[in-house]
Short mmCIF file of C-alpha atoms and ligand atoms in Angstrom, two decimals:
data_model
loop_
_atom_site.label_atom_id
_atom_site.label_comp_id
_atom_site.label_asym_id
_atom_site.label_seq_id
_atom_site.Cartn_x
_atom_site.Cartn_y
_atom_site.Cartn_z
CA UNK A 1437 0.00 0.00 0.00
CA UNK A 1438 2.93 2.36 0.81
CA UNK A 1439 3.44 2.23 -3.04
CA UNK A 1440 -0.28 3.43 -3.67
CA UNK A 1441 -0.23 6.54 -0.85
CA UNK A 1442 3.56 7.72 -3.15
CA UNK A 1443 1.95 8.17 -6.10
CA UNK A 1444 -1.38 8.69 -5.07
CA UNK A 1445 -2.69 9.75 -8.12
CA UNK A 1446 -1.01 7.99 -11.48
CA UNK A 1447 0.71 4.44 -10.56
CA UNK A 1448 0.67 1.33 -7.82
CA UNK A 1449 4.05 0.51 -7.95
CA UNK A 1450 5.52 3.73 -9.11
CA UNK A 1451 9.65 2.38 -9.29
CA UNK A 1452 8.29 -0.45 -10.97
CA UNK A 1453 5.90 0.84 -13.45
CA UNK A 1454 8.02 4.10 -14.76
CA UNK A 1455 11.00 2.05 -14.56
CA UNK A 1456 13.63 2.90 -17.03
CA UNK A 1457 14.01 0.25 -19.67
CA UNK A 1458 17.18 -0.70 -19.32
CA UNK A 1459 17.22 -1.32 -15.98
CA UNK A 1460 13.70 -3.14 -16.71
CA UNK A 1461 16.28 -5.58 -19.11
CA UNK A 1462 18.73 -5.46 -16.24
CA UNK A 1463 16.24 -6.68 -14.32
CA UNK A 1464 14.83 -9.29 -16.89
CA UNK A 1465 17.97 -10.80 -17.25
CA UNK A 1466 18.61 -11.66 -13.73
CA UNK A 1467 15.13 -13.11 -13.11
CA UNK A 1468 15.10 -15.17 -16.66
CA UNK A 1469 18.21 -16.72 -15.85
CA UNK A 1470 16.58 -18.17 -12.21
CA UNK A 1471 13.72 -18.83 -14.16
CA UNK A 1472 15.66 -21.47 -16.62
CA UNK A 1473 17.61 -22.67 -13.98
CA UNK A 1474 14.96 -23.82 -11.88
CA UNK A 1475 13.09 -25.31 -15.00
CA UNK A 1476 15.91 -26.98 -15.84
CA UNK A 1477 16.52 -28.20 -12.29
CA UNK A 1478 13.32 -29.22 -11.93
CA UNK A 1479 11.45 -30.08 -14.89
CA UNK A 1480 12.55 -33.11 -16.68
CA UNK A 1481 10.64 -32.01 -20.36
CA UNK A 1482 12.54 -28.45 -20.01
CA UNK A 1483 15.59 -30.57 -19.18
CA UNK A 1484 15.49 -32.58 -21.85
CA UNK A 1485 14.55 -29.69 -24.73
CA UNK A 1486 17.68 -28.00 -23.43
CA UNK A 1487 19.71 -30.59 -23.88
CA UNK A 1488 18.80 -31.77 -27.04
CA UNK A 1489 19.42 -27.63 -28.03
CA UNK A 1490 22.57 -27.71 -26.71
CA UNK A 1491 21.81 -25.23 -24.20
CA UNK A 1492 22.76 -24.60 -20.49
CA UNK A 1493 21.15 -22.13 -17.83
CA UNK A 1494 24.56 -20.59 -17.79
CA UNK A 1495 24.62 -20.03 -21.50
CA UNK A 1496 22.27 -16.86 -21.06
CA UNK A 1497 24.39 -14.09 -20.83
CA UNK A 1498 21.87 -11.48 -22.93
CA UNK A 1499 18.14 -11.21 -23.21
CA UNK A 1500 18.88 -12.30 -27.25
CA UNK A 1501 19.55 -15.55 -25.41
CA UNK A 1502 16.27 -16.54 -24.89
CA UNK A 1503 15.95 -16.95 -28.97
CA UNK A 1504 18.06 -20.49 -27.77
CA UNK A 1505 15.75 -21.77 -25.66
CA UNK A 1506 12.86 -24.71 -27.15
CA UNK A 1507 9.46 -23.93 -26.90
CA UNK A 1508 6.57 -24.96 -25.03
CA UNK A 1509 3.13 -25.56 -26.10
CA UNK A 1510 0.06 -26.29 -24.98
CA UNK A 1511 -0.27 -29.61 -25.60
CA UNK A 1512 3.04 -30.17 -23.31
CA UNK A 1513 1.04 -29.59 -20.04
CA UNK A 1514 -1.82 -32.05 -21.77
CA UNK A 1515 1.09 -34.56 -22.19
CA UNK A 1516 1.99 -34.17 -18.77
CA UNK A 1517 -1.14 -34.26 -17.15
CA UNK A 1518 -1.64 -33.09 -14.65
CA UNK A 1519 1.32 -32.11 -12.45
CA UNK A 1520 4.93 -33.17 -14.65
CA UNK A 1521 5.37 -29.89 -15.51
CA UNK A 1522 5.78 -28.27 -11.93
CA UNK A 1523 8.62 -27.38 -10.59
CA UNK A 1524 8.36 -27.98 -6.96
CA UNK A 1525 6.17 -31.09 -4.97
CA UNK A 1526 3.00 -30.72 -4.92
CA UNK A 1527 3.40 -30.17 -1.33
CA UNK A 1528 4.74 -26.93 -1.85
CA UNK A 1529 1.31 -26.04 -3.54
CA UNK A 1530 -1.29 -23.68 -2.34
CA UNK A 1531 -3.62 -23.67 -5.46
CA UNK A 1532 -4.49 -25.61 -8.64
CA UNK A 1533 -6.72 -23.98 -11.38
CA UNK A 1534 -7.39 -26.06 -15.03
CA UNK A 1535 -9.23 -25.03 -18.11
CA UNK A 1536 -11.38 -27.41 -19.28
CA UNK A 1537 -10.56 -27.02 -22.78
CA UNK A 1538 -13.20 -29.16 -25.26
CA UNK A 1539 -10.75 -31.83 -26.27
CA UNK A 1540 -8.68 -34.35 -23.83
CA UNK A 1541 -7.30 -33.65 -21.06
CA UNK A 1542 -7.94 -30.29 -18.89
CA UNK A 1543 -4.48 -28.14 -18.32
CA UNK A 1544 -4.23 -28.14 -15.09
CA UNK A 1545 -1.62 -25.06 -13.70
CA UNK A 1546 -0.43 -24.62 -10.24
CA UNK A 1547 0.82 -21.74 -7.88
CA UNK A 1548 2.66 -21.41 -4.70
CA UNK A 1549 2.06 -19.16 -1.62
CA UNK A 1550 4.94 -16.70 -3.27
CA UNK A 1551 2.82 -17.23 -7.11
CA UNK A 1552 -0.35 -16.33 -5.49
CA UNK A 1553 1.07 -13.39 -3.79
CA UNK A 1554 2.65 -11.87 -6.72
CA UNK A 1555 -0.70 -12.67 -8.66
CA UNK A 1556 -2.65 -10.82 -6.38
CA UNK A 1557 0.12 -7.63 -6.78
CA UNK A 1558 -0.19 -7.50 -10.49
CA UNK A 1559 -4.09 -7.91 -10.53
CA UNK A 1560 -3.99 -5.30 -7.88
CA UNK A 1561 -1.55 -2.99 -10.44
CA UNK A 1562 -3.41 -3.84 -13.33
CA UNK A 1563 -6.47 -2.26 -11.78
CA UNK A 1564 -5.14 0.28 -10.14
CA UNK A 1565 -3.95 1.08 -14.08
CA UNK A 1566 -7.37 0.62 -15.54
CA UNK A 1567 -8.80 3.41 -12.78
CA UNK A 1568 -9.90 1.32 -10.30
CA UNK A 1569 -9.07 2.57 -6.67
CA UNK A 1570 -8.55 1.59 -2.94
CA UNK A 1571 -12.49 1.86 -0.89
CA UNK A 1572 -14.07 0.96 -4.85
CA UNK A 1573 -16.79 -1.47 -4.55
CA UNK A 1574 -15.54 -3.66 -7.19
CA UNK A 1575 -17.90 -6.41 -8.64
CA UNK A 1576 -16.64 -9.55 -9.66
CA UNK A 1577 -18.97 -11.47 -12.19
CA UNK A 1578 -16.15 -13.45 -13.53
CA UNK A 1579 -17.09 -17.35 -13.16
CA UNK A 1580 -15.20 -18.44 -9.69
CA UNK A 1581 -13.93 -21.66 -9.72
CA UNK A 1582 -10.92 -23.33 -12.03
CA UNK A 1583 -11.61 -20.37 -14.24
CA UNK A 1584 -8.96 -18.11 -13.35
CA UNK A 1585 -10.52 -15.39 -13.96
CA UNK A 1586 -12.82 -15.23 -10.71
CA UNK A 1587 -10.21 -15.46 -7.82
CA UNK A 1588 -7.42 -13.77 -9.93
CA UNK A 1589 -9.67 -10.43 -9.76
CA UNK A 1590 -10.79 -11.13 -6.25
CA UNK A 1591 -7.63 -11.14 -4.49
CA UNK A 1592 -6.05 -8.81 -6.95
CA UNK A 1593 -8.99 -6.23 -6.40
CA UNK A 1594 -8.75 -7.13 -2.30
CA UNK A 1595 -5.01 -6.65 -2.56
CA UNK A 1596 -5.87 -3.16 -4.42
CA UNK A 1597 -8.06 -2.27 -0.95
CA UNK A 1598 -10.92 -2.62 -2.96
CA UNK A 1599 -14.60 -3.91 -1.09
CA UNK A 1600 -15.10 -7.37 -3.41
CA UNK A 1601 -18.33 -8.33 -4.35
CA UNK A 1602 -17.72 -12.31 -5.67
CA UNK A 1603 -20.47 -12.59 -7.77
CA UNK A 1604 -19.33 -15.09 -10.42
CA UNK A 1605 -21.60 -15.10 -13.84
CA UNK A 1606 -25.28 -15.74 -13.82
CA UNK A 1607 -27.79 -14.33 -11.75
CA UNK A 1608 -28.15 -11.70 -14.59
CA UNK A 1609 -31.02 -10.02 -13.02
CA UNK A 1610 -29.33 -10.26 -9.32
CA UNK A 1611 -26.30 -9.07 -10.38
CA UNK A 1612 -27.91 -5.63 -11.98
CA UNK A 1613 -29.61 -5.28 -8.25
CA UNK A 1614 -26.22 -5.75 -6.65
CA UNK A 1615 -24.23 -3.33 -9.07
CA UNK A 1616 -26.83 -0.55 -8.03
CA UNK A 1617 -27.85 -1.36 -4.53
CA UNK A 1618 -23.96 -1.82 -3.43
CA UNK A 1619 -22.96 1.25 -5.43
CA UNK A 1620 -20.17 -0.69 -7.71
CA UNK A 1621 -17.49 1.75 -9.43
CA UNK A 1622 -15.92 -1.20 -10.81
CA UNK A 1623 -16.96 -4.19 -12.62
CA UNK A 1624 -14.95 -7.16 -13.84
CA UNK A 1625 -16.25 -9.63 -16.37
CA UNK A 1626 -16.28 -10.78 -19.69
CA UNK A 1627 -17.20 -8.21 -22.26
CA UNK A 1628 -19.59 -10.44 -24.26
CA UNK A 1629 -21.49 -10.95 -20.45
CA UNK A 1630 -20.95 -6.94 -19.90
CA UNK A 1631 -22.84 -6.62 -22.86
CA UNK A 1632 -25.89 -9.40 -21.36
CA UNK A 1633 -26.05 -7.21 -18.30
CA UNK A 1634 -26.32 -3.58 -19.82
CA UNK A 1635 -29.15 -5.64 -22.30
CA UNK A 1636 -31.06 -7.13 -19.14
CA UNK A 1637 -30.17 -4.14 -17.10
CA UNK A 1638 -31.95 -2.08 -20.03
CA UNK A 1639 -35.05 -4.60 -20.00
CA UNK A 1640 -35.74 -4.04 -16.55
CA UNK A 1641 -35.72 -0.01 -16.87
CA UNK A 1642 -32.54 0.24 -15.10
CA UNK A 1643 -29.79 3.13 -16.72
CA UNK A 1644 -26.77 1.68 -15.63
CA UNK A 1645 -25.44 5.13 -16.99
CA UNK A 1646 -26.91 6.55 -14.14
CA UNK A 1647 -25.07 4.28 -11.68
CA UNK A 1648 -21.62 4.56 -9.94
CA UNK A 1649 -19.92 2.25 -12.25
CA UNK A 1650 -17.02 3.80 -14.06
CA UNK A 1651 -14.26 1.59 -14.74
CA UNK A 1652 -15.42 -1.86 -17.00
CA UNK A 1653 -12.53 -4.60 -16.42
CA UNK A 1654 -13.23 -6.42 -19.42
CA UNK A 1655 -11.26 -9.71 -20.58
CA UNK A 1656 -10.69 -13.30 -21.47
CA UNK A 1657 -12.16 -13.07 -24.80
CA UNK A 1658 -11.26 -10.91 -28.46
CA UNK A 1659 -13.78 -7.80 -28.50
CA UNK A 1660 -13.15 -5.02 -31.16
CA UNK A 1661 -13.54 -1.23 -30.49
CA UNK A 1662 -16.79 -1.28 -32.04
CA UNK A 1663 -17.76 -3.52 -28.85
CA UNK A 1664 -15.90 -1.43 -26.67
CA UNK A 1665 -17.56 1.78 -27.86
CA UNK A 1666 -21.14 -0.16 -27.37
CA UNK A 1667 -20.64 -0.86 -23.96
CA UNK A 1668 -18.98 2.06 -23.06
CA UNK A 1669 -22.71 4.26 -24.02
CA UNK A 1670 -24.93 1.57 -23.11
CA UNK A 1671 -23.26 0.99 -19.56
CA UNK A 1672 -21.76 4.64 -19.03
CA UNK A 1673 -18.09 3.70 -18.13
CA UNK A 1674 -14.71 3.15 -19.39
CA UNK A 1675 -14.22 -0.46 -20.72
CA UNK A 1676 -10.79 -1.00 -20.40
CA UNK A 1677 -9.27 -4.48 -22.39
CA UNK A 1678 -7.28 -6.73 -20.24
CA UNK A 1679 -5.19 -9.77 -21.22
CA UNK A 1680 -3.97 -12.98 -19.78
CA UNK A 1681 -4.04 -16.58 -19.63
CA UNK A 1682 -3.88 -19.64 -17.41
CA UNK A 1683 -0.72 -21.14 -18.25
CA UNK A 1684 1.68 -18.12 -17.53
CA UNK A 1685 -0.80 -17.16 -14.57
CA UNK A 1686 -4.13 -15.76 -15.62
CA UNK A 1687 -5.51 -12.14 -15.64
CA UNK A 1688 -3.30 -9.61 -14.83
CA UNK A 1689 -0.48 -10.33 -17.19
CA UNK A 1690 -1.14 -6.87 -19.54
CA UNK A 1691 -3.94 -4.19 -18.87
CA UNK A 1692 -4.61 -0.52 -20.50
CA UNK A 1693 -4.14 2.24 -18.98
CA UNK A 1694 -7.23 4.99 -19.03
CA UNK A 1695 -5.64 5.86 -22.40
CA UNK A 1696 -6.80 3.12 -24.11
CA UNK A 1697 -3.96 2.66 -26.32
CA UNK A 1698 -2.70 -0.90 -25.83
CA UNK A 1699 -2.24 -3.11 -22.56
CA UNK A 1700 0.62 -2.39 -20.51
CA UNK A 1701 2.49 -5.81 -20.42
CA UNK A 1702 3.80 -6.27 -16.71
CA UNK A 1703 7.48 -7.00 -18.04
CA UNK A 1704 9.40 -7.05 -14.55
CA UNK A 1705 7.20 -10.91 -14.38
CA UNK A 1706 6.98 -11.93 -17.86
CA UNK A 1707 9.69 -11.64 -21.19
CA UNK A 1708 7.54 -10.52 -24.68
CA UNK A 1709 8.39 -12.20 -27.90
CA UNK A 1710 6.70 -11.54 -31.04
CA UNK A 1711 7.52 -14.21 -33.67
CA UNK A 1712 5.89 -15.39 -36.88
CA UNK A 1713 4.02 -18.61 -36.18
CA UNK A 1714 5.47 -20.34 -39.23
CA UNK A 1715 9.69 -19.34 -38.67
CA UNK A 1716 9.25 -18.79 -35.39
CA UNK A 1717 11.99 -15.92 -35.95
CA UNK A 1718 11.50 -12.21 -34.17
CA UNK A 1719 8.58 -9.86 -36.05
CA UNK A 1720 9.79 -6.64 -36.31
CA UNK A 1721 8.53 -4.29 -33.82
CA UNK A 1722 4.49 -3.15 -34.49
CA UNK A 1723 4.38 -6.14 -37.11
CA UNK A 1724 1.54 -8.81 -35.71
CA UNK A 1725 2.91 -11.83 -35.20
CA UNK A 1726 2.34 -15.16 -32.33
CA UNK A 1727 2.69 -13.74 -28.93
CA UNK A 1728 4.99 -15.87 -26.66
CA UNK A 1729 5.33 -15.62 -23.46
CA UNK A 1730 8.36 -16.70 -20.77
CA UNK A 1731 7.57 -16.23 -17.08
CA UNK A 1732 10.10 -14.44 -15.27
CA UNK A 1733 8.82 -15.16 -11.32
CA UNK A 1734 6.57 -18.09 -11.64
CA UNK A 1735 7.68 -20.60 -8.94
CA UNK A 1736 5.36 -23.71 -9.50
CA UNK A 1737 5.23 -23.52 -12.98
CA UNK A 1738 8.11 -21.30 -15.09
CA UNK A 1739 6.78 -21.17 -18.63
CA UNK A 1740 9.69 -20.94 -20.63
CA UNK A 1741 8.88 -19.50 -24.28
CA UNK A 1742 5.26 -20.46 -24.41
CA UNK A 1743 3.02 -19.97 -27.91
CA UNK A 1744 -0.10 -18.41 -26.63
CA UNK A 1745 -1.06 -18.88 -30.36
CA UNK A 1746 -2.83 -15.20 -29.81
CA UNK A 1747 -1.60 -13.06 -32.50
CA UNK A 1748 -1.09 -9.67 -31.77
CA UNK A 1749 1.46 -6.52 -31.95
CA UNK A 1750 3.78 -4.52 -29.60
CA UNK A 1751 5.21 -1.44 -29.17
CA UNK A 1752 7.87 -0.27 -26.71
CA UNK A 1753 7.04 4.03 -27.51
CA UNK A 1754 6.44 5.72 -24.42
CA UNK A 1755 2.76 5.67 -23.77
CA UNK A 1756 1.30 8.80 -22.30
CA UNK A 1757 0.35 7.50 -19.02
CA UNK A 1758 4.08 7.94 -18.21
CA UNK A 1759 4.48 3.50 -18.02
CA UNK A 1760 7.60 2.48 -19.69
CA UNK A 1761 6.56 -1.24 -20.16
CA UNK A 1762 5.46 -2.10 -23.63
CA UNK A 1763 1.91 -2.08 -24.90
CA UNK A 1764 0.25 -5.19 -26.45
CA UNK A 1765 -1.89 -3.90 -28.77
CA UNK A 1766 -5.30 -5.36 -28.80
CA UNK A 1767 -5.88 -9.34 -29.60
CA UNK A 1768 -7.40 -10.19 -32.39
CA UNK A 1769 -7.82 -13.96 -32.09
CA UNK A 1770 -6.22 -17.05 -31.53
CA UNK A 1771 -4.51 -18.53 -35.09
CA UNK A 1772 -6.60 -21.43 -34.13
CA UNK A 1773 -9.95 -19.20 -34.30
CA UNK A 1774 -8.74 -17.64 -37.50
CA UNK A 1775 -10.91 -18.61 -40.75
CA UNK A 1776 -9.68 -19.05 -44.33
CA UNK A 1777 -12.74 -17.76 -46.37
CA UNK A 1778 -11.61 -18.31 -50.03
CA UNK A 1779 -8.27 -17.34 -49.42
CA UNK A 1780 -9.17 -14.31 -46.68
CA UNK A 1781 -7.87 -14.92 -43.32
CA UNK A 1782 -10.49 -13.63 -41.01
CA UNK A 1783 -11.15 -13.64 -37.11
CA UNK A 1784 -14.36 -13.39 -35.82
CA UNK A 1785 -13.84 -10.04 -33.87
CA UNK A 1786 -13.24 -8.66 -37.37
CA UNK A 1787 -16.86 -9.18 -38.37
CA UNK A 1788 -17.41 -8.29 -35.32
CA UNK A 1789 -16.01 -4.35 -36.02
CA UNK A 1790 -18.08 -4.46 -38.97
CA UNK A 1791 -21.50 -5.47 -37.33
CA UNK A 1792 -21.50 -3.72 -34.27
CA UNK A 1793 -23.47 -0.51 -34.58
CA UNK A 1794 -24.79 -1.50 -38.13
CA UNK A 1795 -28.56 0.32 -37.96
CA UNK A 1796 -31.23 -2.53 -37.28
CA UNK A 1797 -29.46 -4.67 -35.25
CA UNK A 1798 -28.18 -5.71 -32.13
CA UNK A 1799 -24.53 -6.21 -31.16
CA UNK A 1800 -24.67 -10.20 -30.61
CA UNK A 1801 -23.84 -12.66 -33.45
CA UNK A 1802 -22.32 -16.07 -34.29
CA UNK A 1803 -20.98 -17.52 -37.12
CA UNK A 1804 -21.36 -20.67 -38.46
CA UNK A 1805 -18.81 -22.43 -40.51
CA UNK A 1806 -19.16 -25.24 -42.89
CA UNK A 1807 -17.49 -26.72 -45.65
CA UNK A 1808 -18.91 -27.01 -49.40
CA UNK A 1809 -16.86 -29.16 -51.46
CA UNK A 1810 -13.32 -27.75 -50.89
CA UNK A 1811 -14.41 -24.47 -49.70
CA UNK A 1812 -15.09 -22.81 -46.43
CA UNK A 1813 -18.41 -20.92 -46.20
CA UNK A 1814 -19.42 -18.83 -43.48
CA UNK A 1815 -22.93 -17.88 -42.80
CA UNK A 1816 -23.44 -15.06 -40.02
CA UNK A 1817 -26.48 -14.96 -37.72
CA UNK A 1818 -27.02 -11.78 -36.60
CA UNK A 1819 -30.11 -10.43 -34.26
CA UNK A 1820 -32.87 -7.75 -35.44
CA UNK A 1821 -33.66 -4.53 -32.84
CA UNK A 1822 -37.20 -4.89 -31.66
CA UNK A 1823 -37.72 -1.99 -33.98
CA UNK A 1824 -37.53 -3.21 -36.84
CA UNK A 1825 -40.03 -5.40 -38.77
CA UNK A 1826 -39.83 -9.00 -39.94
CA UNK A 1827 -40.36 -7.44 -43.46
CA UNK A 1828 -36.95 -5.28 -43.43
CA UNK A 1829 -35.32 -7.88 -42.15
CA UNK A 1830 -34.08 -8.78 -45.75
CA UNK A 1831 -32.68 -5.58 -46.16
CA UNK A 1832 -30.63 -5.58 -42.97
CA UNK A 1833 -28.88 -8.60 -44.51
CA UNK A 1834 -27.93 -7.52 -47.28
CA UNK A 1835 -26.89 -3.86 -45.73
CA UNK A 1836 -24.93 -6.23 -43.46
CA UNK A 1837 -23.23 -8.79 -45.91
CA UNK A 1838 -22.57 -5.27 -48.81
CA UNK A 1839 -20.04 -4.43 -45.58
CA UNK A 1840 -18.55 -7.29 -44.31
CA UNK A 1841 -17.69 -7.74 -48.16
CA UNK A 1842 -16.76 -4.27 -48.67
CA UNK A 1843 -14.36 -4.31 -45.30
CA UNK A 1844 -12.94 -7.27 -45.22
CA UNK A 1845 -13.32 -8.51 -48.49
CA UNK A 1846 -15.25 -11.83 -47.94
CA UNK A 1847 -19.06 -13.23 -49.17
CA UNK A 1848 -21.18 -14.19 -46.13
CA UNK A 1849 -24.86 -15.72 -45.86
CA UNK A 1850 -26.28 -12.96 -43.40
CA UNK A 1851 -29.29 -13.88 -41.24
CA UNK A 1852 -31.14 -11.75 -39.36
CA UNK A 1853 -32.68 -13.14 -36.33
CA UNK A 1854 -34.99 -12.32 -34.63
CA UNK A 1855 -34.18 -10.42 -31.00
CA UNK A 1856 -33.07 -12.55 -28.19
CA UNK A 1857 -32.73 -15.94 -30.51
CA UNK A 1858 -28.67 -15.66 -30.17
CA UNK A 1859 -27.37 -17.31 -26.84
CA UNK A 1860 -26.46 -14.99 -24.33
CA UNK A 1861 -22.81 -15.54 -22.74
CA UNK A 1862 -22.59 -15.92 -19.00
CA UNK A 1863 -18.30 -16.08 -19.30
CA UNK A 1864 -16.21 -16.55 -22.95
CA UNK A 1865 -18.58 -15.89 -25.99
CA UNK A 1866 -18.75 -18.95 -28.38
CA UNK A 1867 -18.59 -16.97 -31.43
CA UNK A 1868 -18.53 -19.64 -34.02
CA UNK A 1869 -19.83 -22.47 -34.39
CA UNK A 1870 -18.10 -24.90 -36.26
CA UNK A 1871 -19.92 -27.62 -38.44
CA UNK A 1872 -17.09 -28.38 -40.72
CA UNK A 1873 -15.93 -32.46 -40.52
CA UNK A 1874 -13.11 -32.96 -38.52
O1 DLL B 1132 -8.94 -15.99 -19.94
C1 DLL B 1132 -7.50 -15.31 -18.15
C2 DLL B 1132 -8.22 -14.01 -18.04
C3 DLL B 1132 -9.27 -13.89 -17.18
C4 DLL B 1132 -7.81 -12.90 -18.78
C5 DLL B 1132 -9.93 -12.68 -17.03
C6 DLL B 1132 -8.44 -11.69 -18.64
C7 DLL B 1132 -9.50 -11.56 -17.77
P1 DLL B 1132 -7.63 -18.66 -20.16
O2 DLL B 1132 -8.96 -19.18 -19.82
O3 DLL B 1132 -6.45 -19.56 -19.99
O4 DLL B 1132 -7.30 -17.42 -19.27
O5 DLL B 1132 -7.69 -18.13 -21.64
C8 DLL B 1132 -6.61 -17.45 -22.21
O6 DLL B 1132 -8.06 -16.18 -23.67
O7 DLL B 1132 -4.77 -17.07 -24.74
C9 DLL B 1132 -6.55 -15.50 -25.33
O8 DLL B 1132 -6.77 -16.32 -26.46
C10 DLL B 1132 -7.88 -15.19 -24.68
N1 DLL B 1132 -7.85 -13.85 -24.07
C11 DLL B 1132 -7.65 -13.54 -22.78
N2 DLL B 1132 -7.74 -12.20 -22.59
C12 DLL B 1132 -7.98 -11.66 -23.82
C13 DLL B 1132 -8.15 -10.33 -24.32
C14 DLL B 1132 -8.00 -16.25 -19.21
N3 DLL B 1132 -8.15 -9.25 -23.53
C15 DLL B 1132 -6.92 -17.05 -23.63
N4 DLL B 1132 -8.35 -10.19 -25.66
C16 DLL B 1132 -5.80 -16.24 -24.25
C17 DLL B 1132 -8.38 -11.25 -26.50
C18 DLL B 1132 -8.03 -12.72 -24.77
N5 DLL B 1132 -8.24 -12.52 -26.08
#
């Protein structure tokens, strides 16, 4: 807290946050280095990848280094199901949290007492950064449970001194009763369910506009600006993006600042690479490219060079919030999500851009992929406002297919629903759904 009552006004962790870059690299260096050493130590699969690379823990003498070390991927903590990827006994655990995932095995991650503290620090910074302050009620709807969303926020926005509602999703109705009865200035979800609760909020005659929220900790899932700007005049706060993921921790790994111009990635815990995902070799700075990630303070589970598969870009420039880590600029997709229309690579939260705020309809969609011969086709289902007639529904399609062809340069089926008849999400938005054979 001492941190927060310095700088009272701009930063959490003031040294930390306006930290000059080179000693942030300094820094870096030191903690990557324990980092591979206590994979290496510990972790027979790192072990073995170094080995067969012909590298040592005392080989890294510069940050360039790292471009020597093997890669990990997902499907390594699936192999090693669930705990032959940690690097201390399971003893020296204090938490496990797993995805699901819909194929095989759930990755399962794990965190010591020191891990969960320095979780809770950076969720706690990451708000702080996104507006949210000490004596905020700050609502939690993300889902509690594996999910890491739900606790990471909780203690994060407890460490901040914040007053924690844990809601977890559902309850739609409850949780619009809650925001206004407990006078929440912050609230931390999905932005696919921030946009359910402004829609239910609106049903029941409650402005949410008119309530104390102000700061929208929105995550987990690809949203464009269009989104953003929805939510922002629907719920009457600042949606700010934030980015993480289980395996190098969960939330709190990058977060924008209240200048919305990229997420601050907390560099004095984690080393940025941008690489393309077929050489694997460095982008060049700004170019979009695979986002991997190496943990530089993870004690259970160091993640050394791990392919989030998120594609995304970076910049180091001095943002004007005064932060000197770099900014992650916002995530389009997973390569996994991406579709190949006819040649067009497209992600979902680019049709999104293009549908939100289209006149006659409302901001939730899904697409639905199948396969014609040799070709991908994707037909988009897209929901009419109450105001408009089942006869002008045709001509909402085609005002909505003439863009997405004119934007992004591919021929979709468009059809308008109508409202309410797409599922609402409670968590992560299934945006496509995916009929093509296996
Ligand atoms: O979604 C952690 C999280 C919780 C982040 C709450 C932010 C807020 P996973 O379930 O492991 O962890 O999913 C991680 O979700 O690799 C991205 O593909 C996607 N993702 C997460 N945040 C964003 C974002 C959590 N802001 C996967 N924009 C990641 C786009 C995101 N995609």
């Amino acid at each position: 807290m001492a941190a927060v009552l310095d700088a009272p006004t701009r930063y959490f962790d003031a040294d930390v946050e306006t930290m000059p870059r080179e000693r942030l690299a300094e820094l870096q260096l030191q903690r990557l280095r324990e980092t591979v050493r206590r994979a290496h130590d510990h972790v027979p699969l790192h072990r073995q990848r170094m080995q067969a690379a012909g590298v040592a823990p005392d080989d890294l003498r510069t940050l360039a280094d790292l471009q020597r070390l093997p890669f990990t991927v997902k499907t390594d903590l699936r192999d090693h199901y669930p705990f032959g990827m940690f690097a201390c006994p399971l003893e020296g655990l204090t938490r496990l949290h797993a995805s699901s995932g819909t194929t095989g095995k759930p990755t399962v991650v794990g965190y010591t007492k020191g891990d969960l503290e320095t979780w809770a620090a950076l969720m706690a910074r990451s708000l702080y950064c996104a507006g949210a302050r000490p004596g905020d009620v700050i609502h939690n709807a993300y889902g509690y449970g594996l999910f890491t969303g739900g606790l990471g926020a909780h203690y994060g926005a407890e460490r901040l001194g914040g007053v924690v509602v844990p809601m977890s999703g559902g309850s739609t109705e409850r949780q619009i009763a809650l925001i206004t009865d407990f006078k929440a200035r912050v609230l931390c979800c999905t932005p696919s369910y921030a946009l359910a609760i402004v829609e239910v909020a609106e049903q029941m005659g409650v402005d949410l506009r008119q309530s104390a929220l102000r700061v929208g900790m929105f995550g987990a899932e690809p949203w464009s600006q269009a989104m953003r700007l929805e939510i922002e005049s629907r719920m009457g706060l600042q949606a700010i993006d934030n980015y993480g993921l289980s395996e190098v921790m969960g939330p709190g790994v990058a977060v924008e600042c209240t200048h919305q111009d990229g997420m601050h990635g907390w560099e004095d815990h984690f080393l940025f690479e941008v690489l393309d995902p077929e050489t694997l070799k460095p982008m060049p700075e700004g170019e979009a490219g695979e986002l991997v990630i190496t943990t530089l303070s993870k004690q259970a589970l160091p993640m050394l060079r791990y392919r989030t598969r998120d594609i995304t870009r970076v910049t180091t420039q001095r943002c004007a919030c005064g932060r000197t880590h770099l900014r992650i600029l916002r995530v389009a997709g997973r390569s996994d999500d991406m579709l190949i229309i006819r040649g067009v690579n497209v992600y979902p939260s680019q049709i999104e851009s293009v549908l939100v705020g289209r006149p006659g309809i409302a901001p939730h969609y899904q697409l639905v992929v199948q396969r014609h011969g040799s070709l991908d086709e994707v037909a988009l289902e897209v929901e009419a406002l109450p105001s408009v007639s089942v006869d002008g529904y045709a001509a909402v399609a085609h005002d909505v297919a003439h863009h997405i062809k004119s934007m992004i340069g591919i021929s979709t089926t468009v059809q308008v629903l109508a409202p309410g008849s797409i599922a609402r999400s409670q968590g992560k938005a299934v945006r496509v759904r995916d009929l093509r054979p296996k």
